[in-house]
mmCIF file of C-alpha atoms in Angstrom:
data_model
loop_
_atom_site.group_PDB
_atom_site.id
_atom_site.type_symbol
_atom_site.label_atom_id
_atom_site.label_comp_id
_atom_site.label_asym_id
_atom_site.label_seq_id
_atom_site.Cartn_x
_atom_site.Cartn_y
_atom_site.Cartn_z
ATOM 1 C CA MET K 1 139.193 56.003 75.270
ATOM 2 C CA LYS K 2 138.656 58.176 78.324
ATOM 3 C CA VAL K 3 138.256 61.797 77.115
ATOM 4 C CA SER K 4 137.185 63.548 73.921
ATOM 5 C CA ILE K 5 138.356 67.178 73.737
ATOM 6 C CA ILE K 6 136.141 69.157 71.371
ATOM 7 C CA ILE K 7 137.440 72.438 69.904
ATOM 8 C CA PRO K 8 134.977 74.477 67.777
ATOM 9 C CA THR K 9 137.157 76.508 65.416
ATOM 10 C CA TYR K 10 136.391 79.647 63.447
ATOM 11 C CA ASN K 11 138.896 82.310 62.341
ATOM 12 C CA VAL K 12 141.461 81.932 65.127
ATOM 13 C CA GLU K 13 144.699 81.617 63.159
ATOM 14 C CA ASN K 14 146.562 83.676 65.772
ATOM 15 C CA TYR K 15 145.558 81.389 68.640
ATOM 16 C CA ILE K 16 144.910 77.846 67.387
ATOM 17 C CA GLU K 17 148.565 76.747 67.545
ATOM 18 C CA ASP K 18 148.860 77.690 71.230
ATOM 19 C CA CYS K 19 145.565 75.934 71.899
ATOM 20 C CA LEU K 20 146.560 72.682 70.179
ATOM 21 C CA ARG K 21 150.061 72.591 71.625
ATOM 22 C CA SER K 22 148.592 72.954 75.111
ATOM 23 C CA VAL K 23 146.430 69.904 74.385
ATOM 24 C CA MET K 24 149.422 67.987 73.048
ATOM 25 C CA SER K 25 151.346 68.709 76.259
ATOM 26 C CA GLN K 26 148.953 66.702 78.464
ATOM 27 C CA THR K 27 150.528 64.272 80.920
ATOM 28 C CA PHE K 28 147.382 62.118 80.661
ATOM 29 C CA THR K 29 147.348 60.667 77.150
ATOM 30 C CA ASP K 30 144.203 58.526 76.818
ATOM 31 C CA TYR K 31 142.279 61.142 74.861
ATOM 32 C CA GLU K 32 141.258 62.269 71.410
ATOM 33 C CA CYS K 33 141.083 65.863 70.210
ATOM 34 C CA ILE K 34 138.388 66.801 67.701
ATOM 35 C CA VAL K 35 138.887 70.109 65.895
ATOM 36 C CA VAL K 36 135.628 71.164 64.235
ATOM 37 C CA ASP K 37 136.302 73.515 61.322
ATOM 38 C CA ASP K 38 133.210 75.733 61.231
ATOM 39 C CA PHE K 39 134.005 76.904 57.693
ATOM 40 C CA CYS K 40 136.983 79.074 58.645
ATOM 41 C CA LYS K 41 137.783 81.921 56.256
ATOM 42 C CA ASP K 42 141.341 82.462 57.476
ATOM 43 C CA ASN K 43 144.328 80.127 57.877
ATOM 44 C CA SER K 44 143.191 78.514 61.128
ATOM 45 C CA ILE K 45 142.878 75.027 59.689
ATOM 46 C CA LYS K 46 146.138 75.230 57.741
ATOM 47 C CA VAL K 47 147.883 76.102 61.001
ATOM 48 C CA ALA K 48 146.037 73.273 62.790
ATOM 49 C CA GLU K 49 146.991 70.756 60.088
ATOM 50 C CA LYS K 50 150.657 71.703 60.345
ATOM 51 C CA VAL K 51 150.691 71.443 64.144
ATOM 52 C CA ILE K 52 148.910 68.078 64.055
ATOM 53 C CA ALA K 53 151.280 66.758 61.364
ATOM 54 C CA ASP K 54 154.215 67.539 63.660
ATOM 55 C CA TYR K 55 152.686 65.649 66.615
ATOM 56 C CA HIS K 56 154.017 62.167 67.389
ATOM 57 C CA GLY K 57 152.377 61.415 70.711
ATOM 58 C CA GLU K 58 149.855 58.792 71.812
ATOM 59 C CA ALA K 59 146.688 60.888 71.552
ATOM 60 C CA ILE K 60 144.485 61.012 68.453
ATOM 61 C CA PHE K 61 143.857 64.297 66.627
ATOM 62 C CA LYS K 62 141.247 64.721 63.910
ATOM 63 C CA ILE K 63 139.671 67.601 61.985
ATOM 64 C CA ILE K 64 135.988 67.552 61.017
ATOM 65 C CA ARG K 65 134.818 70.150 58.518
ATOM 66 C CA HIS K 66 131.508 71.955 58.152
ATOM 67 C CA GLU K 67 130.534 72.913 54.603
ATOM 68 C CA SER K 68 129.129 76.238 55.832
ATOM 69 C CA ASN K 69 129.479 78.433 58.904
ATOM 70 C CA ARG K 70 126.913 77.059 61.364
ATOM 71 C CA GLY K 71 128.077 78.528 64.665
ATOM 72 C CA ALA K 72 129.628 77.252 67.883
ATOM 73 C CA SER K 73 126.543 75.274 68.913
ATOM 74 C CA ALA K 74 126.541 73.222 65.724
ATOM 75 C CA ALA K 75 130.311 72.705 65.991
ATOM 76 C CA ARG K 76 129.954 71.375 69.548
ATOM 77 C CA ASN K 77 127.090 69.098 68.469
ATOM 78 C CA THR K 78 129.198 67.750 65.623
ATOM 79 C CA GLY K 79 131.988 67.048 68.095
ATOM 80 C CA ILE K 80 129.657 65.271 70.537
ATOM 81 C CA LYS K 81 128.322 63.001 67.790
ATOM 82 C CA ALA K 82 131.841 62.113 66.663
ATOM 83 C CA ALA K 83 133.270 61.669 70.171
ATOM 84 C CA LYS K 84 134.415 58.200 71.202
ATOM 85 C CA GLY K 85 135.447 59.076 74.748
ATOM 86 C CA ASP K 86 133.614 58.308 77.978
ATOM 87 C CA TYR K 87 133.870 61.994 78.843
ATOM 88 C CA ILE K 88 133.616 65.220 76.836
ATOM 89 C CA TYR K 89 135.687 68.342 77.446
ATOM 90 C CA PHE K 90 134.967 71.568 75.530
ATOM 91 C CA LEU K 91 137.894 73.900 74.849
ATOM 92 C CA ASP K 92 137.594 77.206 72.998
ATOM 93 C CA SER K 93 140.072 77.554 70.161
ATOM 94 C CA ASP K 94 141.499 80.851 71.449
ATOM 95 C CA ASP K 95 142.142 79.499 74.955
ATOM 96 C CA LYS K 96 144.615 76.933 76.305
ATOM 97 C CA ILE K 97 145.089 74.463 79.157
ATOM 98 C CA THR K 98 147.945 73.418 81.446
ATOM 99 C CA PRO K 99 149.727 70.062 81.017
ATOM 100 C CA GLU K 100 148.013 68.624 84.119
ATOM 101 C CA THR K 101 144.457 69.562 83.120
ATOM 102 C CA LEU K 102 143.172 66.169 82.019
ATOM 103 C CA ALA K 103 145.077 64.380 84.782
ATOM 104 C CA HIS K 104 143.331 66.496 87.408
ATOM 105 C CA PHE K 105 139.896 65.916 85.886
ATOM 106 C CA VAL K 106 140.366 62.184 85.336
ATOM 107 C CA ARG K 107 141.500 61.688 88.950
ATOM 108 C CA ILE K 108 138.183 63.118 90.136
ATOM 109 C CA ALA K 109 136.216 61.158 87.501
ATOM 110 C CA GLU K 110 137.773 57.883 88.665
ATOM 111 C CA LYS K 111 137.068 58.738 92.304
ATOM 112 C CA TYR K 112 133.387 59.549 91.538
ATOM 113 C CA PRO K 113 132.558 57.484 88.428
ATOM 114 C CA SER K 114 128.843 58.340 88.399
ATOM 115 C CA VAL K 115 129.284 62.134 88.584
ATOM 116 C CA ASN K 116 127.513 64.036 85.783
ATOM 117 C CA VAL K 117 129.767 67.089 85.558
ATOM 118 C CA ILE K 118 133.211 68.007 86.879
ATOM 119 C CA GLN K 119 133.744 71.765 86.996
ATOM 120 C CA GLY K 120 137.237 73.202 86.624
ATOM 121 C CA ASN K 121 138.746 76.448 87.824
ATOM 122 C CA LEU K 122 140.572 78.895 85.549
ATOM 123 C CA SER K 123 142.960 81.780 85.153
ATOM 124 C CA VAL K 124 141.767 84.788 83.186
ATOM 125 C CA GLN K 125 143.935 87.091 81.116
ATOM 126 C CA ASN K 126 144.313 90.511 82.768
ATOM 127 C CA ASN K 127 142.815 89.022 85.969
ATOM 128 C CA ALA K 128 139.287 89.730 84.750
ATOM 129 C CA PRO K 129 136.629 88.458 87.211
ATOM 130 C CA PHE K 130 135.163 85.665 85.124
ATOM 131 C CA GLY K 131 134.124 82.133 86.060
ATOM 132 C CA GLN K 132 136.567 81.647 88.912
ATOM 133 C CA PHE K 133 135.975 80.303 92.400
ATOM 134 C CA PRO K 134 138.310 80.375 95.421
ATOM 135 C CA PRO K 135 140.094 77.012 95.925
ATOM 136 C CA GLY K 136 138.591 75.076 98.810
ATOM 137 C CA LYS K 137 135.293 76.980 98.716
ATOM 138 C CA TYR K 138 133.257 74.098 97.311
ATOM 139 C CA PRO K 139 133.114 70.410 98.270
ATOM 140 C CA GLU K 140 135.059 68.049 96.039
ATOM 141 C CA TYR K 141 131.793 66.243 95.250
ATOM 142 C CA SER K 142 128.095 66.846 95.878
ATOM 143 C CA ASP K 143 124.885 65.039 94.982
ATOM 144 C CA ASP K 144 122.741 67.524 96.902
ATOM 145 C CA VAL K 145 120.536 68.662 94.007
ATOM 146 C CA ARG K 146 119.070 71.567 95.950
ATOM 147 C CA TRP K 147 122.554 72.895 96.745
ATOM 148 C CA ILE K 148 123.693 72.452 93.137
ATOM 149 C CA ARG K 149 120.677 74.306 91.747
ATOM 150 C CA GLY K 150 121.099 77.059 94.319
ATOM 151 C CA MET K 151 124.759 77.526 93.343
ATOM 152 C CA MET K 152 123.848 77.609 89.657
ATOM 153 C CA HIS K 153 121.100 80.147 90.320
ATOM 154 C CA ARG K 154 123.599 82.390 92.110
ATOM 155 C CA TYR K 155 126.186 82.034 89.287
ATOM 156 C CA GLY K 156 128.334 80.046 91.711
ATOM 157 C CA ILE K 157 128.953 77.609 88.875
ATOM 158 C CA PRO K 158 130.108 79.276 85.622
ATOM 159 C CA ILE K 159 127.631 79.487 82.744
ATOM 160 C CA CYS K 160 130.199 78.851 80.002
ATOM 161 C CA VAL K 161 130.408 75.233 78.826
ATOM 162 C CA THR K 162 134.186 75.138 78.555
ATOM 163 C CA ASN K 163 136.490 73.869 81.290
ATOM 164 C CA ARG K 164 134.273 71.082 82.561
ATOM 165 C CA LEU K 165 134.411 67.332 82.098
ATOM 166 C CA ILE K 166 130.997 65.893 81.216
ATOM 167 C CA ARG K 167 129.982 62.249 81.086
ATOM 168 C CA LYS K 168 129.031 61.509 77.505
ATOM 169 C CA ASP K 169 126.318 58.969 78.336
ATOM 170 C CA TRP K 170 124.648 61.624 80.529
ATOM 171 C CA VAL K 171 124.742 64.109 77.623
ATOM 172 C CA ILE K 172 123.135 61.597 75.264
ATOM 173 C CA ALA K 173 120.570 60.299 77.768
ATOM 174 C CA HIS K 174 119.278 63.799 78.516
ATOM 175 C CA ASP K 175 119.599 65.178 74.985
ATOM 176 C CA MET K 176 122.081 67.791 76.176
ATOM 177 C CA PHE K 177 122.881 69.087 72.712
ATOM 178 C CA PHE K 178 123.232 72.794 72.005
ATOM 179 C CA PRO K 179 120.492 74.928 70.433
ATOM 180 C CA GLU K 180 121.634 75.991 66.990
ATOM 181 C CA GLY K 181 121.064 79.302 65.261
ATOM 182 C CA ILE K 182 121.343 81.547 68.325
ATOM 183 C CA ILE K 183 124.109 83.142 70.353
ATOM 184 C CA ARG K 184 124.319 82.868 74.156
ATOM 185 C CA GLU K 185 123.482 79.220 73.584
ATOM 186 C CA ASP K 186 125.461 78.446 76.729
ATOM 187 C CA VAL K 187 122.682 80.118 78.760
ATOM 188 C CA GLN K 188 120.013 77.734 77.433
ATOM 189 C CA TRP K 189 122.354 74.763 77.965
ATOM 190 C CA TYR K 190 123.043 75.945 81.528
ATOM 191 C CA ILE K 191 119.343 76.293 82.312
ATOM 192 C CA LYS K 192 118.660 72.844 80.906
ATOM 193 C CA MET K 193 121.524 71.460 82.986
ATOM 194 C CA MET K 194 119.754 72.811 86.104
ATOM 195 C CA GLY K 195 116.900 70.416 85.396
ATOM 196 C CA GLU K 196 118.985 67.334 84.652
ATOM 197 C CA ILE K 197 122.060 67.439 86.887
ATOM 198 C CA ASP K 198 122.082 65.326 90.054
ATOM 199 C CA SER K 199 125.779 65.405 90.931
ATOM 200 C CA ILE K 200 128.801 67.622 90.446
ATOM 201 C CA ALA K 201 132.487 67.637 91.407
ATOM 202 C CA PHE K 202 135.098 70.383 91.404
ATOM 203 C CA VAL K 203 138.760 70.734 90.434
ATOM 204 C CA ASP K 204 140.327 73.630 92.339
ATOM 205 C CA ASP K 205 143.436 73.849 90.145
ATOM 206 C CA LYS K 206 143.409 76.778 87.725
ATOM 207 C CA ASP K 207 144.162 74.708 84.641
ATOM 208 C CA TYR K 208 142.271 76.677 82.001
ATOM 209 C CA TRP K 209 143.673 79.905 80.527
ATOM 210 C CA TYR K 210 140.790 82.106 79.376
ATOM 211 C CA ARG K 211 141.914 84.648 76.812
ATOM 212 C CA THR K 212 140.219 88.068 76.677
ATOM 213 C CA GLU K 213 142.206 89.703 73.866
ATOM 214 C CA ASN K 214 140.451 87.999 70.921
ATOM 215 C CA LEU K 215 138.221 90.803 69.626
ATOM 216 C CA SER K 216 136.311 88.445 67.326
ATOM 217 C CA SER K 217 135.037 86.319 70.201
ATOM 218 C CA VAL K 218 131.402 86.356 71.343
ATOM 219 C CA MET K 219 132.425 88.196 74.505
ATOM 220 C CA HIS K 220 133.353 91.213 72.361
ATOM 221 C CA GLY K 221 130.272 90.967 70.159
ATOM 222 C CA LYS K 222 128.785 94.336 69.223
ATOM 223 C CA ASP K 223 125.430 93.205 67.843
ATOM 224 C CA LYS K 224 123.448 93.798 71.035
ATOM 225 C CA ALA K 225 120.107 93.448 69.270
ATOM 226 C CA LYS K 226 121.099 89.961 68.119
ATOM 227 C CA GLU K 227 122.079 89.003 71.663
ATOM 228 C CA PHE K 228 118.790 90.264 73.036
ATOM 229 C CA LEU K 229 116.788 88.438 70.359
ATOM 230 C CA SER K 230 118.687 85.250 71.130
ATOM 231 C CA CYS K 231 117.644 85.543 74.763
ATOM 232 C CA LEU K 232 114.021 85.915 73.674
ATOM 233 C CA GLU K 233 114.509 82.795 71.566
ATOM 234 C CA ILE K 234 115.684 80.965 74.687
ATOM 235 C CA ILE K 235 112.465 81.954 76.456
ATOM 236 C CA LYS K 236 110.469 80.592 73.509
ATOM 237 C CA ASN K 237 112.457 77.350 73.479
ATOM 238 C CA LEU K 238 112.081 76.716 77.202
ATOM 239 C CA SER K 239 108.620 78.123 77.904
ATOM 240 C CA ALA K 240 106.756 74.954 76.888
ATOM 241 C CA GLN K 241 108.880 72.783 79.167
ATOM 242 C CA LYS K 242 108.142 72.017 82.793
ATOM 243 C CA LEU K 243 110.918 73.995 84.445
ATOM 244 C CA ASN K 244 111.857 73.662 88.099
ATOM 245 C CA ASN K 245 111.919 76.721 90.361
ATOM 246 C CA ALA K 246 115.655 77.297 90.005
ATOM 247 C CA GLN K 247 115.364 77.247 86.206
ATOM 248 C CA LEU K 248 112.387 79.618 86.233
ATOM 249 C CA ARG K 249 114.015 82.115 88.539
ATOM 250 C CA PHE K 250 117.332 82.059 86.699
ATOM 251 C CA LEU K 251 115.724 82.500 83.270
ATOM 252 C CA SER K 252 113.504 85.348 84.463
ATOM 253 C CA GLU K 253 116.165 87.214 86.420
ATOM 254 C CA PHE K 254 118.810 86.768 83.741
ATOM 255 C CA THR K 255 116.449 88.167 81.135
ATOM 256 C CA LEU K 256 115.333 91.080 83.287
ATOM 257 C CA PHE K 257 118.565 92.308 84.749
ATOM 258 C CA GLU K 258 121.411 91.172 82.535
ATOM 259 C CA VAL K 259 119.713 91.232 79.169
ATOM 260 C CA HIS K 260 117.601 94.319 79.638
ATOM 261 C CA GLY K 261 120.130 96.368 81.549
ATOM 262 C CA ILE K 262 123.239 95.467 79.590
ATOM 263 C CA LEU K 263 121.889 94.872 76.105
ATOM 264 C CA LEU K 264 118.615 96.616 75.401
ATOM 265 C CA ASN K 265 119.928 100.033 76.361
ATOM 266 C CA LYS K 266 122.968 99.601 74.117
ATOM 267 C CA CYS K 267 121.265 98.392 70.958
ATOM 268 C CA LYS K 268 119.911 100.732 68.320
ATOM 269 C CA ASP K 269 117.131 98.657 66.788
ATOM 270 C CA LYS K 270 114.682 99.000 69.683
ATOM 271 C CA GLN K 271 111.574 98.845 67.503
ATOM 272 C CA ARG K 272 112.589 95.397 66.338
ATOM 273 C CA ILE K 273 113.095 94.396 69.967
ATOM 274 C CA ILE K 274 109.610 95.616 70.900
ATOM 275 C CA THR K 275 108.086 93.659 68.003
ATOM 276 C CA GLU K 276 109.877 90.474 69.028
ATOM 277 C CA LEU K 277 108.871 90.988 72.663
ATOM 278 C CA LYS K 278 105.228 90.977 71.578
ATOM 279 C CA LYS K 279 105.722 87.832 69.461
ATOM 280 C CA THR K 280 107.490 86.061 72.319
ATOM 281 C CA THR K 281 104.697 87.002 74.713
ATOM 282 C CA GLU K 282 102.091 85.462 72.390
ATOM 283 C CA ILE K 283 104.133 82.264 72.040
ATOM 284 C CA VAL K 284 104.470 81.929 75.812
ATOM 285 C CA LYS K 285 100.710 82.470 76.181
ATOM 286 C CA ARG K 286 99.987 79.641 73.737
ATOM 287 C CA ASN K 287 102.372 77.168 75.326
ATOM 288 C CA SER K 288 101.278 74.163 77.355
ATOM 289 C CA GLN K 289 99.156 74.597 80.490
ATOM 290 C CA GLN K 290 101.201 71.898 82.257
ATOM 291 C CA ASN K 291 103.675 74.632 83.209
ATOM 292 C CA LYS K 292 101.063 77.138 84.333
ATOM 293 C CA ASP K 293 103.065 78.717 87.168
ATOM 294 C CA GLY K 294 106.161 78.955 85.020
ATOM 295 C CA LYS K 295 104.184 80.575 82.239
ATOM 296 C CA LYS K 296 102.937 83.222 84.648
ATOM 297 C CA LEU K 297 106.459 84.137 85.723
ATOM 298 C CA LEU K 298 107.758 84.286 82.147
ATOM 299 C CA LEU K 299 104.826 86.446 81.057
ATOM 300 C CA ARG K 300 105.416 88.782 83.977
ATOM 301 C CA THR K 301 109.080 88.974 83.007
ATOM 302 C CA LEU K 302 108.201 89.918 79.430
ATOM 303 C CA GLN K 303 105.806 92.581 80.671
ATOM 304 C CA LEU K 304 108.476 94.068 82.896
ATOM 305 C CA LEU K 305 110.886 94.274 79.977
ATOM 306 C CA ASN K 306 108.682 97.004 78.535
ATOM 307 C CA LEU K 307 109.198 99.242 81.560
ATOM 308 C CA PRO K 308 111.545 102.231 81.210
ATOM 309 C CA PHE K 309 115.149 101.557 82.183
ATOM 310 C CA PRO K 310 115.159 103.761 85.351
ATOM 311 C CA VAL K 311 112.094 101.957 86.725
ATOM 312 C CA LEU K 312 113.311 98.448 86.012
ATOM 313 C CA HIS K 313 116.736 99.094 87.475
ATOM 314 C CA ASN K 314 115.645 101.062 90.504
ATOM 315 C CA ARG K 315 117.293 99.172 93.373
ATOM 316 C CA TYR K 316 114.064 99.004 95.391
ATOM 317 C CA PHE K 317 112.180 97.590 92.408
ATOM 318 C CA THR K 318 114.924 95.022 91.848
ATOM 319 C CA LYS K 319 114.951 93.968 95.503
ATOM 320 C CA ALA K 320 111.154 93.658 95.534
ATOM 321 C CA PHE K 321 111.150 91.467 92.431
ATOM 322 C CA LEU K 322 113.824 89.184 93.872
ATOM 323 C CA GLU K 323 111.991 88.819 97.177
ATOM 324 C CA ILE K 324 108.706 88.005 95.429
ATOM 325 C CA THR K 325 110.302 85.322 93.248
ATOM 326 C CA LYS K 326 111.945 83.763 96.312
ATOM 327 C CA VAL K 327 108.547 83.387 97.965
ATOM 328 C CA LEU K 328 106.698 82.161 94.880
ATOM 329 C CA TYR K 329 109.473 79.973 93.499
ATOM 330 C CA PRO K 330 111.652 78.691 96.363
ATOM 331 C CA ILE K 331 114.609 76.590 95.286
#
């Protein structure tokens, strides 16, 4: 079997039929589709069961159930462990794909059989600027690790884990499972990918339809404190590892500018944030000396998070920080 499509599913009864029917419409049929029921409380799985029962094509559809709600990370991990395909493709249950999606990806996979990751392009509802790249901008294939890391550092390759074909043996060999119990888990996965990836290919066709109207999705999450704390958890998880320069710079800059600017100033429970910042700082201090330079940068990042918003986001301060990290941690 060539491809395993993994669909984490939680409370999407208004969207799951469209999602599954888009999978069933594929012109390439050597695939399985694994729907992971993350303890849905609505009729999502009843809808999925009905749609699957009506399907009479060549592909294999199966539903795996969690006995409690464990989150998208756990659902993806369950799907990876159950997958029988050579390649894994993650699809969100409120999105959909075009009939040619798998055909386009498999063509590239067969042309470059050793490639780790094949990145797809997408269309976004309401033309929101999210995860797209102009067709023809990138090479069809690259094994230039420095270029790949540079593109990832500059967000030239989308953070989200959906809409990319990933070789399963590469996922297993590098323990590329998702951290459970946090949100923004795609950020930690993305940073880890920076350290493991040695080749990438691109599909220019906009085959993935990213939906923005689902108000229950993570994108519309309102618990900003939880998001911020999850980002601190990512720092804890990664701080003991020997990160390369691209990983260090991305983690530090993401935390400083996106997390602090977007989240901290919108959440109410700031005292809790301050407490967790102190705890995270102590954990980073205790972590292994083998990553001494990385520890210094992460500690400096945590210290800067305590600065007042106007100081941290002063454009001259921001430019200075970026220039310093470029000198100290060249990619």
